[in-house]
Short mmCIF file of C-alpha atoms and ligand atoms in Angstrom, two decimals:
data_model
loop_
_atom_site.label_atom_id
_atom_site.label_comp_id
_atom_site.label_asym_id
_atom_site.label_seq_id
_atom_site.Cartn_x
_atom_site.Cartn_y
_atom_site.Cartn_z
CA MET A 1 0.00 0.00 0.00
CA GLU A 2 1.32 3.41 -0.90
CA TYR A 3 1.00 6.28 1.53
CA GLU A 4 1.02 10.01 1.04
CA LEU A 5 2.58 12.46 3.45
CA VAL A 6 0.68 15.66 4.28
CA ILE A 7 2.42 18.59 5.96
CA GLY A 8 1.18 21.92 7.30
CA LEU A 9 3.41 24.47 9.01
CA GLU A 10 2.91 27.12 11.66
CA ILE A 11 5.94 29.35 11.38
CA HIS A 12 6.92 31.81 14.10
CA VAL A 13 9.22 34.64 13.11
CA GLU A 14 10.67 37.28 15.44
CA LEU A 15 10.29 40.75 13.98
CA SER A 16 13.29 43.06 14.10
CA THR A 17 11.54 46.09 15.55
CA LYS A 18 13.64 48.04 18.05
CA THR A 19 11.16 47.60 20.88
CA LYS A 20 8.76 44.92 22.09
CA ILE A 21 5.16 44.56 20.96
CA TYR A 22 3.34 45.97 24.04
CA CYS A 23 6.05 47.96 25.86
CA ARG A 24 9.19 49.98 25.18
CA CYS A 25 11.74 47.36 26.23
CA SER A 26 14.52 46.61 23.78
CA THR A 27 14.31 43.45 21.67
CA THR A 28 18.11 42.97 21.70
CA PHE A 29 19.17 39.33 21.81
CA GLY A 30 21.86 37.89 24.05
CA GLY A 31 21.80 40.38 26.92
CA ARG A 32 22.08 39.37 30.60
CA ALA A 33 18.98 37.53 31.75
CA ASN A 34 16.06 39.74 32.82
CA THR A 35 17.66 43.05 31.86
CA ASN A 36 15.23 43.92 29.02
CA VAL A 37 12.11 43.82 31.14
CA CYS A 38 9.57 46.25 32.60
CA PRO A 39 6.27 46.12 34.51
CA VAL A 40 4.35 45.51 31.27
CA CYS A 41 6.27 42.49 29.97
CA LEU A 42 6.57 41.10 33.50
CA ALA A 43 2.83 41.69 34.02
CA LEU A 44 3.16 43.54 37.28
CA PRO A 45 -0.22 44.63 38.69
CA GLY A 46 -1.71 47.66 36.97
CA ALA A 47 0.67 47.72 33.99
CA LEU A 48 -1.15 48.09 30.67
CA PRO A 49 -0.05 47.12 27.16
CA VAL A 50 0.12 49.52 24.19
CA LEU A 51 0.35 48.03 20.71
CA ASN A 52 3.58 48.96 18.87
CA ARG A 53 2.56 50.48 15.53
CA GLU A 54 5.77 49.31 13.84
CA VAL A 55 4.80 45.70 14.60
CA VAL A 56 1.56 46.24 12.70
CA ASN A 57 3.54 47.82 9.83
CA PHE A 58 5.86 44.80 9.70
CA GLY A 59 2.89 42.42 9.92
CA ILE A 60 1.12 44.12 7.00
CA LYS A 61 4.34 44.15 4.99
CA SER A 62 4.83 40.42 5.58
CA GLY A 63 1.23 39.68 4.66
CA LEU A 64 1.48 41.65 1.41
CA ALA A 65 4.75 39.97 0.44
CA LEU A 66 3.05 36.60 1.00
CA ASN A 67 0.10 37.59 -1.23
CA CYS A 68 -2.37 37.88 1.64
CA SER A 69 -5.29 40.23 1.92
CA ILE A 70 -5.19 42.52 4.92
CA ASN A 71 -8.26 42.60 7.18
CA ASP A 72 -9.55 46.16 7.51
CA TYR A 73 -10.44 45.40 11.10
CA CYS A 74 -8.92 43.02 13.63
CA HIS A 75 -8.20 42.81 17.32
CA MET A 76 -5.91 41.03 19.75
CA ASP A 77 -7.03 38.06 21.86
CA ARG A 78 -5.98 36.43 25.10
CA LYS A 79 -4.90 32.82 24.89
CA ASN A 80 -5.08 31.51 28.42
CA TYR A 81 -2.69 28.89 29.70
CA PHE A 82 -0.60 28.20 32.76
CA TYR A 83 3.16 28.04 32.33
CA PRO A 84 5.85 30.27 33.86
CA ASP A 85 7.16 31.48 30.45
CA ILE A 86 4.53 34.22 30.54
CA THR A 87 3.65 35.79 33.87
CA LYS A 88 0.25 37.09 32.77
CA ASN A 89 -0.90 33.48 32.38
CA TYR A 90 -2.11 34.39 28.94
CA GLN A 91 -0.44 35.30 25.67
CA ILE A 92 -1.80 38.27 23.70
CA THR A 93 -2.20 36.93 20.17
CA GLN A 94 -4.89 36.95 17.47
CA PHE A 95 -7.48 34.26 17.10
CA PRO A 96 -10.67 34.73 15.07
CA LEU A 97 -9.51 37.84 13.17
CA PRO A 98 -5.87 37.75 12.06
CA LEU A 99 -4.17 40.83 10.57
CA CYS A 100 -3.63 39.02 7.22
CA LYS A 101 -5.35 36.06 5.56
CA ASP A 102 -5.60 34.00 2.36
CA GLY A 103 -2.11 34.26 0.94
CA PHE A 104 0.03 31.87 -1.06
CA ILE A 105 3.47 31.14 -2.38
CA ASP A 106 4.10 29.67 -5.82
CA MET A 107 7.16 27.47 -6.05
CA ASP A 108 8.83 25.33 -8.66
CA VAL A 109 8.93 21.71 -7.55
CA ASP A 110 10.75 19.40 -9.98
CA GLY A 111 9.85 21.62 -12.90
CA GLU A 112 6.20 21.97 -11.92
CA LYS A 113 4.52 25.04 -10.46
CA LYS A 114 3.01 24.37 -7.10
CA ARG A 115 0.92 26.76 -4.99
CA ILE A 116 1.13 26.51 -1.21
CA ARG A 117 -1.78 28.35 0.39
CA ILE A 118 -1.29 30.46 3.49
CA GLU A 119 -4.31 30.48 5.75
CA ARG A 120 -3.29 33.43 7.90
CA VAL A 121 -0.53 35.66 9.19
CA HIS A 122 -1.11 37.15 12.62
CA ILE A 123 0.89 39.16 15.15
CA GLU A 124 1.56 38.07 18.72
CA GLU A 125 4.12 38.21 21.52
CA ASP A 126 6.94 35.79 22.16
CA THR A 127 7.25 34.18 25.59
CA GLY A 128 10.12 34.05 28.07
CA LYS A 129 12.69 31.30 28.05
CA ALA A 130 12.87 28.52 30.63
CA LEU A 131 16.36 27.25 31.50
CA HIS A 132 16.29 23.84 33.11
CA THR A 133 19.24 23.05 35.38
CA ASN A 134 19.70 19.92 37.48
CA ASP A 135 17.44 20.88 40.32
CA LYS A 136 15.85 24.16 39.22
CA THR A 137 14.12 25.88 36.36
CA LEU A 138 15.31 29.45 35.80
CA MET A 139 13.34 32.03 33.83
CA ASP A 140 14.67 34.71 31.48
CA PHE A 141 12.01 37.21 30.39
CA ASN A 142 14.12 39.21 27.93
CA ARG A 143 12.32 37.50 25.07
CA CYS A 144 8.89 37.90 26.61
CA GLY A 145 7.01 40.44 24.52
CA VAL A 146 9.34 40.32 21.52
CA PRO A 147 7.03 40.64 18.49
CA LEU A 148 6.29 37.62 16.33
CA ILE A 149 4.35 36.92 13.22
CA GLU A 150 2.84 33.48 12.93
CA ILE A 151 2.37 32.20 9.40
CA VAL A 152 -0.04 29.26 9.12
CA THR A 153 -0.16 27.22 5.92
CA GLU A 154 -2.94 25.02 4.64
CA PRO A 155 -1.93 21.33 4.67
CA ASP A 156 -0.62 21.66 1.09
CA LEU A 157 2.96 20.42 1.43
CA ARG A 158 3.59 16.84 0.34
CA SER A 159 7.24 16.09 1.04
CA LYS A 160 10.33 16.99 2.99
CA LYS A 161 11.70 18.72 -0.09
CA GLU A 162 8.61 20.91 -0.49
CA ALA A 163 8.65 21.83 3.19
CA ILE A 164 12.28 22.95 3.08
CA LEU A 165 11.81 24.80 -0.22
CA PHE A 166 8.83 26.59 1.28
CA LEU A 167 10.70 27.55 4.45
CA GLU A 168 13.66 28.80 2.44
CA ARG A 169 11.34 30.93 0.35
CA ILE A 170 9.64 32.40 3.44
CA LYS A 171 13.04 33.16 4.90
CA SER A 172 14.37 34.89 1.80
CA ILE A 173 11.20 36.99 1.42
CA LEU A 174 11.16 38.13 5.05
CA ILE A 175 14.85 39.00 4.96
CA ALA A 176 14.42 40.91 1.68
CA ILE A 177 11.56 43.04 3.01
CA GLY A 178 13.54 43.75 6.17
CA VAL A 179 11.08 42.53 8.80
CA SER A 180 13.38 39.87 10.27
CA GLU A 181 16.87 38.50 9.89
CA CYS A 182 15.44 35.00 10.32
CA LYS A 183 18.54 33.71 12.14
CA MET A 184 17.45 30.21 13.03
CA GLU A 185 20.42 29.68 15.34
CA GLU A 186 19.11 32.58 17.46
CA GLY A 187 15.57 31.22 17.40
CA GLN A 188 14.29 33.99 15.13
CA LEU A 189 12.51 31.47 12.93
CA ARG A 190 10.99 28.30 14.33
CA CYS A 191 8.05 26.23 13.35
CA ASP A 192 5.49 23.74 14.48
CA LEU A 193 5.52 20.82 12.13
CA ASN A 194 2.14 19.16 11.51
CA THR A 195 2.19 15.86 9.68
CA SER A 196 -0.24 13.12 8.79
CA VAL A 197 -0.32 10.25 6.33
CA ARG A 198 -3.12 8.85 4.23
CA LYS A 199 -3.45 6.17 1.61
CA LYS A 200 -2.62 7.46 -1.86
CA GLY A 201 -5.73 8.67 -3.62
CA GLU A 202 -7.71 9.18 -0.44
CA GLU A 203 -9.23 12.65 0.08
CA LYS A 204 -9.81 12.69 3.79
CA LEU A 205 -6.83 13.94 5.78
CA GLY A 206 -5.16 11.54 8.18
CA VAL A 207 -4.81 12.06 11.92
CA ARG A 208 -2.45 14.94 12.61
CA CYS A 209 0.60 14.93 14.83
CA GLU A 210 2.16 18.24 15.81
CA LEU A 211 5.86 18.63 16.59
CA LYS A 212 6.40 21.89 18.48
CA ASN A 213 9.22 24.39 18.09
CA MET A 214 11.45 22.93 15.39
CA SER A 215 14.43 25.21 15.03
CA SER A 216 16.68 23.92 12.24
CA PHE A 217 16.20 22.67 8.70
CA LYS A 218 18.18 19.56 9.55
CA ALA A 219 15.91 18.68 12.46
CA ILE A 220 12.82 19.32 10.33
CA GLU A 221 14.07 16.97 7.61
CA LYS A 222 14.93 14.23 10.08
CA ALA A 223 11.62 14.63 11.91
CA ILE A 224 9.59 14.43 8.69
CA ASP A 225 11.29 11.16 7.74
CA PHE A 226 10.76 9.77 11.22
CA GLU A 227 7.09 10.76 11.42
CA PHE A 228 6.24 9.34 8.01
CA GLU A 229 7.70 6.01 8.95
CA ARG A 230 6.20 5.98 12.44
CA GLN A 231 2.70 6.81 11.27
CA VAL A 232 2.72 4.38 8.35
CA LYS A 233 3.96 1.62 10.63
CA ALA A 234 1.21 2.35 13.14
CA ILE A 235 -1.48 2.18 10.47
CA GLU A 236 -0.05 -1.02 9.00
CA ASN A 237 -0.05 -2.56 12.48
CA GLY A 238 -3.70 -1.66 12.88
CA GLU A 239 -3.00 0.88 15.63
CA LYS A 240 -5.30 3.83 16.02
CA LEU A 241 -3.40 7.13 15.69
CA ILE A 242 -4.53 9.91 18.02
CA GLN A 243 -4.24 13.63 17.39
CA GLU A 244 -1.34 14.56 19.62
CA THR A 245 1.44 17.00 20.33
CA ARG A 246 4.89 15.47 20.31
CA ARG A 247 8.38 16.70 21.03
CA TRP A 248 11.39 16.14 18.75
CA ASP A 249 14.35 14.61 20.58
CA GLU A 250 17.32 16.08 18.72
CA LYS A 251 19.83 13.67 20.29
CA ASN A 252 18.09 10.37 19.70
CA LEU A 253 16.31 11.44 16.49
CA VAL A 254 12.89 10.31 17.68
CA SER A 255 9.65 12.08 18.54
CA ILE A 256 8.15 11.64 21.98
CA SER A 257 4.52 12.07 22.90
CA MET A 258 3.82 15.08 25.15
CA ARG A 259 0.06 15.27 25.35
CA GLU A 260 -3.10 14.71 23.46
CA LYS A 261 -3.72 17.76 21.31
CA GLN A 262 -5.43 20.63 23.08
CA SER A 263 -8.31 22.21 21.27
CA ALA A 264 -8.99 25.92 20.91
CA ASN A 265 -11.68 25.62 23.61
CA ASP A 266 -9.09 24.75 26.22
CA TYR A 267 -7.40 28.12 25.75
CA ARG A 268 -10.58 30.10 26.46
CA TYR A 269 -9.70 32.69 23.83
CA TYR A 270 -11.40 36.05 24.27
CA PRO A 271 -10.75 39.59 22.99
CA GLU A 272 -8.01 41.54 24.75
CA GLY A 273 -9.90 44.26 26.61
CA ASP A 274 -6.82 46.31 27.45
CA LEU A 275 -6.23 47.01 23.76
CA GLY A 276 -8.87 48.42 21.42
CA GLY A 277 -9.74 47.08 18.00
CA LEU A 278 -7.38 47.81 15.13
CA LYS A 279 -8.70 49.52 12.00
CA VAL A 280 -6.40 49.21 9.00
CA SER A 281 -7.28 51.70 6.25
CA ASP A 282 -6.61 51.14 2.56
CA GLU A 283 -4.26 54.13 2.65
CA TRP A 284 -2.22 52.47 5.39
CA VAL A 285 -1.95 49.24 3.42
CA GLU A 286 -1.08 51.06 0.20
CA SER A 287 1.61 53.16 1.88
CA ILE A 288 3.26 49.93 3.01
CA ARG A 289 2.82 48.17 -0.32
CA LYS A 290 4.99 50.91 -1.86
CA THR A 291 7.91 49.98 0.39
CA ILE A 292 8.09 46.34 -0.73
CA PRO A 293 11.15 45.81 -2.96
CA GLU A 294 11.49 43.31 -5.76
CA LEU A 295 11.64 39.93 -4.00
CA PRO A 296 14.56 37.53 -4.55
CA HIS A 297 12.54 34.91 -6.48
CA GLU A 298 11.07 37.63 -8.70
CA ARG A 299 14.55 38.94 -9.37
CA ILE A 300 15.79 35.44 -10.24
CA GLU A 301 13.00 35.11 -12.81
CA ARG A 302 13.81 38.53 -14.24
CA PHE A 303 17.54 37.75 -14.54
CA VAL A 304 16.75 34.60 -16.53
CA ARG A 305 14.25 36.45 -18.72
CA ASP A 306 16.11 39.73 -19.32
CA TYR A 307 19.77 38.70 -19.19
CA LYS A 308 19.33 35.20 -20.60
CA ILE A 309 21.59 33.65 -17.97
CA PRO A 310 20.96 30.10 -16.70
CA GLU A 311 18.59 29.74 -13.76
CA TYR A 312 21.43 28.27 -11.74
CA ASP A 313 23.50 31.44 -12.20
CA ALA A 314 20.52 33.63 -11.31
CA GLU A 315 19.96 31.65 -8.13
CA VAL A 316 23.59 31.75 -7.00
CA LEU A 317 23.93 35.48 -7.74
CA ASN A 318 20.77 36.18 -5.75
CA LEU A 319 22.01 34.48 -2.61
CA SER A 320 23.11 37.97 -1.66
CA LYS A 321 21.46 41.20 -2.71
CA THR A 322 24.79 43.03 -3.07
CA MET A 323 26.10 40.27 -5.35
CA ALA A 324 22.95 40.49 -7.49
CA ASP A 325 23.31 44.29 -7.63
CA PHE A 326 26.98 44.00 -8.64
CA PHE A 327 26.03 41.55 -11.39
CA GLU A 328 23.25 43.69 -12.74
CA GLU A 329 25.41 46.82 -13.04
CA THR A 330 28.27 44.90 -14.62
CA ALA A 331 25.94 43.21 -17.11
CA LYS A 332 24.38 46.53 -18.10
CA ILE A 333 27.70 48.29 -18.72
CA SER A 334 29.56 45.37 -20.35
CA LYS A 335 26.51 44.20 -22.31
CA ASP A 336 27.79 40.67 -21.66
CA PRO A 337 25.67 39.18 -18.85
CA LYS A 338 27.06 35.64 -19.08
CA SER A 339 30.68 36.78 -18.72
CA SER A 340 29.64 39.06 -15.87
CA SER A 341 28.06 36.11 -14.09
CA ASN A 342 31.03 33.83 -14.83
CA TRP A 343 33.53 36.24 -13.32
CA LEU A 344 31.41 36.85 -10.24
CA MET A 345 30.56 33.20 -9.59
CA GLY A 346 34.05 31.98 -10.48
CA ASP A 347 37.25 33.92 -9.85
CA ILE A 348 35.71 36.76 -7.85
CA SER A 349 33.88 34.43 -5.45
CA ARG A 350 37.08 32.43 -5.04
CA LEU A 351 39.10 35.56 -4.21
CA LEU A 352 36.41 36.77 -1.80
CA ASN A 353 36.48 33.40 -0.06
CA GLU A 354 40.26 33.34 0.15
CA GLU A 355 40.31 36.78 1.76
CA ALA A 356 37.16 36.06 3.79
CA ILE A 357 35.54 39.33 2.72
CA LYS A 358 32.14 40.17 1.26
CA ILE A 359 31.37 41.64 -2.15
CA ASP A 360 30.57 45.06 -0.67
CA GLU A 361 34.13 45.30 0.63
CA ILE A 362 35.66 44.72 -2.81
CA LYS A 363 38.08 47.38 -4.08
CA PHE A 364 36.80 47.73 -7.64
CA SER A 365 33.44 48.75 -9.05
CA PRO A 366 31.05 47.02 -11.46
CA SER A 367 32.20 49.43 -14.16
CA SER A 368 35.81 48.25 -13.73
CA LEU A 369 34.74 44.63 -14.06
CA ALA A 370 32.77 45.61 -17.16
CA GLU A 371 35.90 47.30 -18.56
CA LEU A 372 37.84 44.07 -18.02
CA ILE A 373 35.18 42.06 -19.85
CA VAL A 374 35.21 44.50 -22.78
CA LEU A 375 39.03 44.33 -22.98
CA ILE A 376 38.77 40.55 -23.34
CA ASN A 377 35.86 40.64 -25.78
CA GLU A 378 37.71 43.13 -27.98
CA GLY A 379 40.77 40.89 -28.02
CA VAL A 380 43.02 43.41 -26.26
CA ILE A 381 43.90 40.76 -23.69
CA SER A 382 43.25 37.03 -23.54
CA ASN A 383 40.95 35.40 -21.03
CA ALA A 384 43.98 33.94 -19.23
CA ILE A 385 45.65 37.34 -18.90
CA GLY A 386 42.25 38.63 -17.78
CA LYS A 387 42.58 36.45 -14.69
CA THR A 388 45.94 38.02 -13.86
CA VAL A 389 44.47 41.49 -14.35
CA LEU A 390 41.53 40.61 -12.11
CA GLU A 391 43.84 39.51 -9.29
CA GLU A 392 45.68 42.81 -9.58
CA MET A 393 42.38 44.74 -9.54
CA PHE A 394 41.37 42.75 -6.48
CA ARG A 395 44.59 43.59 -4.66
CA THR A 396 45.02 47.24 -5.67
CA GLY A 397 41.67 48.46 -6.96
CA ASN A 398 43.45 49.80 -10.07
CA GLU A 399 41.58 50.11 -13.35
CA PRO A 400 42.07 47.19 -15.76
CA LYS A 401 43.26 49.41 -18.66
CA LYS A 402 45.92 50.92 -16.47
CA ILE A 403 47.09 47.48 -15.30
CA VAL A 404 47.28 46.20 -18.89
CA GLU A 405 49.37 49.19 -20.05
CA GLU A 406 51.65 49.35 -17.02
CA LYS A 407 52.43 45.64 -17.07
CA GLY A 408 52.56 45.37 -20.84
CA LEU A 409 49.87 42.71 -20.93
CA ARG A 410 48.33 43.62 -24.26
CA GLN A 411 47.62 40.57 -26.33
CA ASN A 412 49.98 39.92 -29.19
CA SER A 413 48.07 39.40 -32.43
CA ASP A 414 51.06 39.94 -34.73
CA GLU A 415 50.84 36.87 -36.99
CA GLU A 416 54.41 37.08 -38.29
CA GLU A 417 55.85 37.23 -34.82
CA ILE A 418 53.68 34.39 -33.54
CA LYS A 419 54.57 32.28 -36.58
CA LYS A 420 58.28 32.68 -35.81
CA ILE A 421 57.76 31.48 -32.27
CA ALA A 422 55.58 28.56 -33.40
CA ILE A 423 58.23 27.42 -35.88
CA LYS A 424 60.85 27.58 -33.13
CA ILE A 425 58.66 25.44 -30.85
CA LEU A 426 57.97 22.84 -33.55
CA LYS A 427 61.64 22.64 -34.38
CA GLU A 428 62.54 22.07 -30.77
CA ASN A 429 59.81 19.45 -30.30
CA ASN A 430 60.13 17.08 -33.15
CA LYS A 431 57.88 14.57 -31.43
CA ILE A 432 54.87 16.87 -31.86
CA VAL A 433 55.30 16.76 -35.61
CA LEU A 434 55.71 12.98 -35.67
CA ASP A 435 52.70 12.43 -33.43
CA TYR A 436 50.58 14.71 -35.59
CA LYS A 437 51.60 12.83 -38.70
CA ALA A 438 50.65 9.61 -36.91
CA GLY A 439 47.14 10.98 -36.50
CA LYS A 440 47.28 12.29 -32.94
CA VAL A 441 45.25 15.45 -33.49
CA LYS A 442 45.10 16.17 -29.79
CA ILE A 443 48.78 17.10 -29.86
CA ILE A 444 47.73 20.48 -31.35
CA GLY A 445 46.58 21.60 -27.92
CA PHE A 446 49.94 20.73 -26.43
CA ALA A 447 51.79 22.68 -29.12
CA VAL A 448 49.52 25.71 -28.64
CA GLY A 449 50.21 25.53 -24.92
CA LEU A 450 53.97 25.63 -25.51
CA VAL A 451 53.67 28.67 -27.79
CA MET A 452 51.47 30.43 -25.24
CA LYS A 453 54.01 29.69 -22.54
CA GLU A 454 56.85 31.03 -24.67
CA THR A 455 54.91 34.31 -25.11
CA LYS A 456 54.09 34.43 -21.39
CA GLY A 457 50.41 34.03 -22.21
CA LYS A 458 50.28 37.19 -24.26
CA ALA A 459 49.78 35.71 -27.71
CA ASN A 460 46.23 35.68 -29.02
CA PRO A 461 45.25 32.02 -28.50
CA GLN A 462 42.94 31.88 -31.54
CA ILE A 463 45.76 33.11 -33.78
CA VAL A 464 48.26 30.70 -32.20
CA ASN A 465 45.82 27.87 -32.79
CA LYS A 466 45.33 28.81 -36.44
CA ILE A 467 49.07 29.19 -37.10
CA VAL A 468 50.04 25.91 -35.41
CA ILE A 469 47.43 23.97 -37.43
CA ASN A 470 48.53 25.65 -40.67
CA LEU A 471 52.18 24.85 -40.02
CA LEU A 472 51.49 21.22 -39.14
CA ASN A 473 49.27 20.71 -42.18
CA SER A 474 51.62 22.40 -44.62
CA GLY A 475 54.69 20.61 -43.30
CA ASN A 476 56.28 24.02 -43.61
CA TYR A 477 58.24 24.08 -40.39
CA TYR A 478 61.79 23.48 -41.58
CA ILE A 479 62.93 20.69 -39.34
P1 ADP B 501 -3.87 24.45 15.75
O1 ADP B 501 -3.86 25.94 15.82
O2 ADP B 501 -4.75 23.81 16.76
O3 ADP B 501 -2.50 23.85 15.79
P2 ADP B 501 -4.93 24.40 12.95
O4 ADP B 501 -6.20 23.70 12.55
O5 ADP B 501 -4.92 25.87 12.79
O6 ADP B 501 -4.56 23.96 14.41
O7 ADP B 501 -3.80 23.77 12.07
C1 ADP B 501 -2.51 24.03 12.28
C2 ADP B 501 -1.64 23.51 11.15
O8 ADP B 501 -1.84 22.12 10.97
C3 ADP B 501 -1.93 24.15 9.80
O9 ADP B 501 -0.69 24.48 9.22
C4 ADP B 501 -2.61 23.06 9.02
O10 ADP B 501 -2.28 23.15 7.64
C5 ADP B 501 -2.00 21.80 9.60
N1 ADP B 501 -2.87 20.62 9.51
C6 ADP B 501 -4.18 20.54 9.85
N2 ADP B 501 -4.64 19.29 9.65
C7 ADP B 501 -3.60 18.55 9.20
C8 ADP B 501 -3.43 17.18 8.83
N3 ADP B 501 -4.41 16.30 8.90
N4 ADP B 501 -2.19 16.80 8.40
C9 ADP B 501 -1.19 17.66 8.35
N5 ADP B 501 -1.29 18.95 8.67
C10 ADP B 501 -2.48 19.41 9.11
ZN1 ZN B 502 8.81 45.53 28.80
MG1 MG B 503 -0.53 24.51 16.33
#
């Protein structure tokens, strides 16, 4: 029997506003425990929350970038539960009326377009952190009240690959629009992983299991594999799966049951009376829409369409916005997009890696790189000499033309001179001639290499190639 995996994600992302969602405490990560706290986020008696407008701005921006519609009215709700990570004993979140709803992301999965629907994006507060030691549990409330958006998908994902692709897309969009840095290692992006299995072809969804707080792609991949196997095995053994919340054990790579799934009723959601309703006007939404830049996946598509570079190149270049910007300027000036991409992805990336610096720290400009490309395309220097020039540009920041003149690197296209050198090489290497006569055509490359070496790489390789072949064919090399 074949089974199908069904996945839905609830993704929590910390927003990079300066201050918390209901008070003026700083959101800075990594400070001493309980230093970024105040009566509001500690819920001391009488302290009242005030909604941070920037959090709403960031929420709307995220919703728009994820193709959601923005509700013109919403409010905050109390989700009641008892756990020391929030001293109010309730979290202020959104329940029946989220800020944003009905979005989607279109992705390419194995050459096919696939739409993953987003049910809602709402704003809420993060909770404090519990630190469990041998005999105590310590609480740090610095994170309590840090703003979050929660993105909830429909159960539209069907594999580990789709889930990771989707998460990567969410991450790149949120980073590009500047609402979060999405550093998973700092807990800025974490998700609840909902999975179920059903027999292939069946419409009804299987019984869902929820794994809370997954915080790395690696763990998510491992957990998806584990859950698929566990649930299929249970069904095959005739066991009845229950809807439950489980915990992922990172060390032993297994999931462990925590509790039977709580339902919304258990949380006794009700509207947050200390905050009023939130009206979001069309003007507000439109003013934010204007601030959304071209998103990385849109830019990738445009690079392929407008510059005719391979999708792979477009993807690699767009791993960093500054790299993509550098490419685009170079391509425009040089009018040779593919060479621009080759230099950036090849030698320039290698040099950047060797020096452990980023593209925005590089000493030359896109117009200098374009000048180098034009020098090569016009035959002033060879591609090989181009590499030497690039290294010099990288070290000194000098203009390529200046480097070529100062170092005398101009390509030699003087046929008479090259012919003399080629004859000398053939005379000195009698074996080349004999091998060629014996039908070893590949030996041409070797001969060309020797001539190039003799000219210190400055001879025009196409001309060297032509002359060597002519000499060998004519037998006109005076041995
Ligand atoms: P809750 O808030 O109680 O966790 P929701 O009904 O809002 O529950 O669903 C949460 C997530 O679970 C959503 O991302 C949804 O797509 C996913 N989901 C719901 N049912 C299933 C299922 N049978 N299999 C896999 N995922 C599911
Ligand atoms: Zn505070
Ligand atoms: Mg959930």
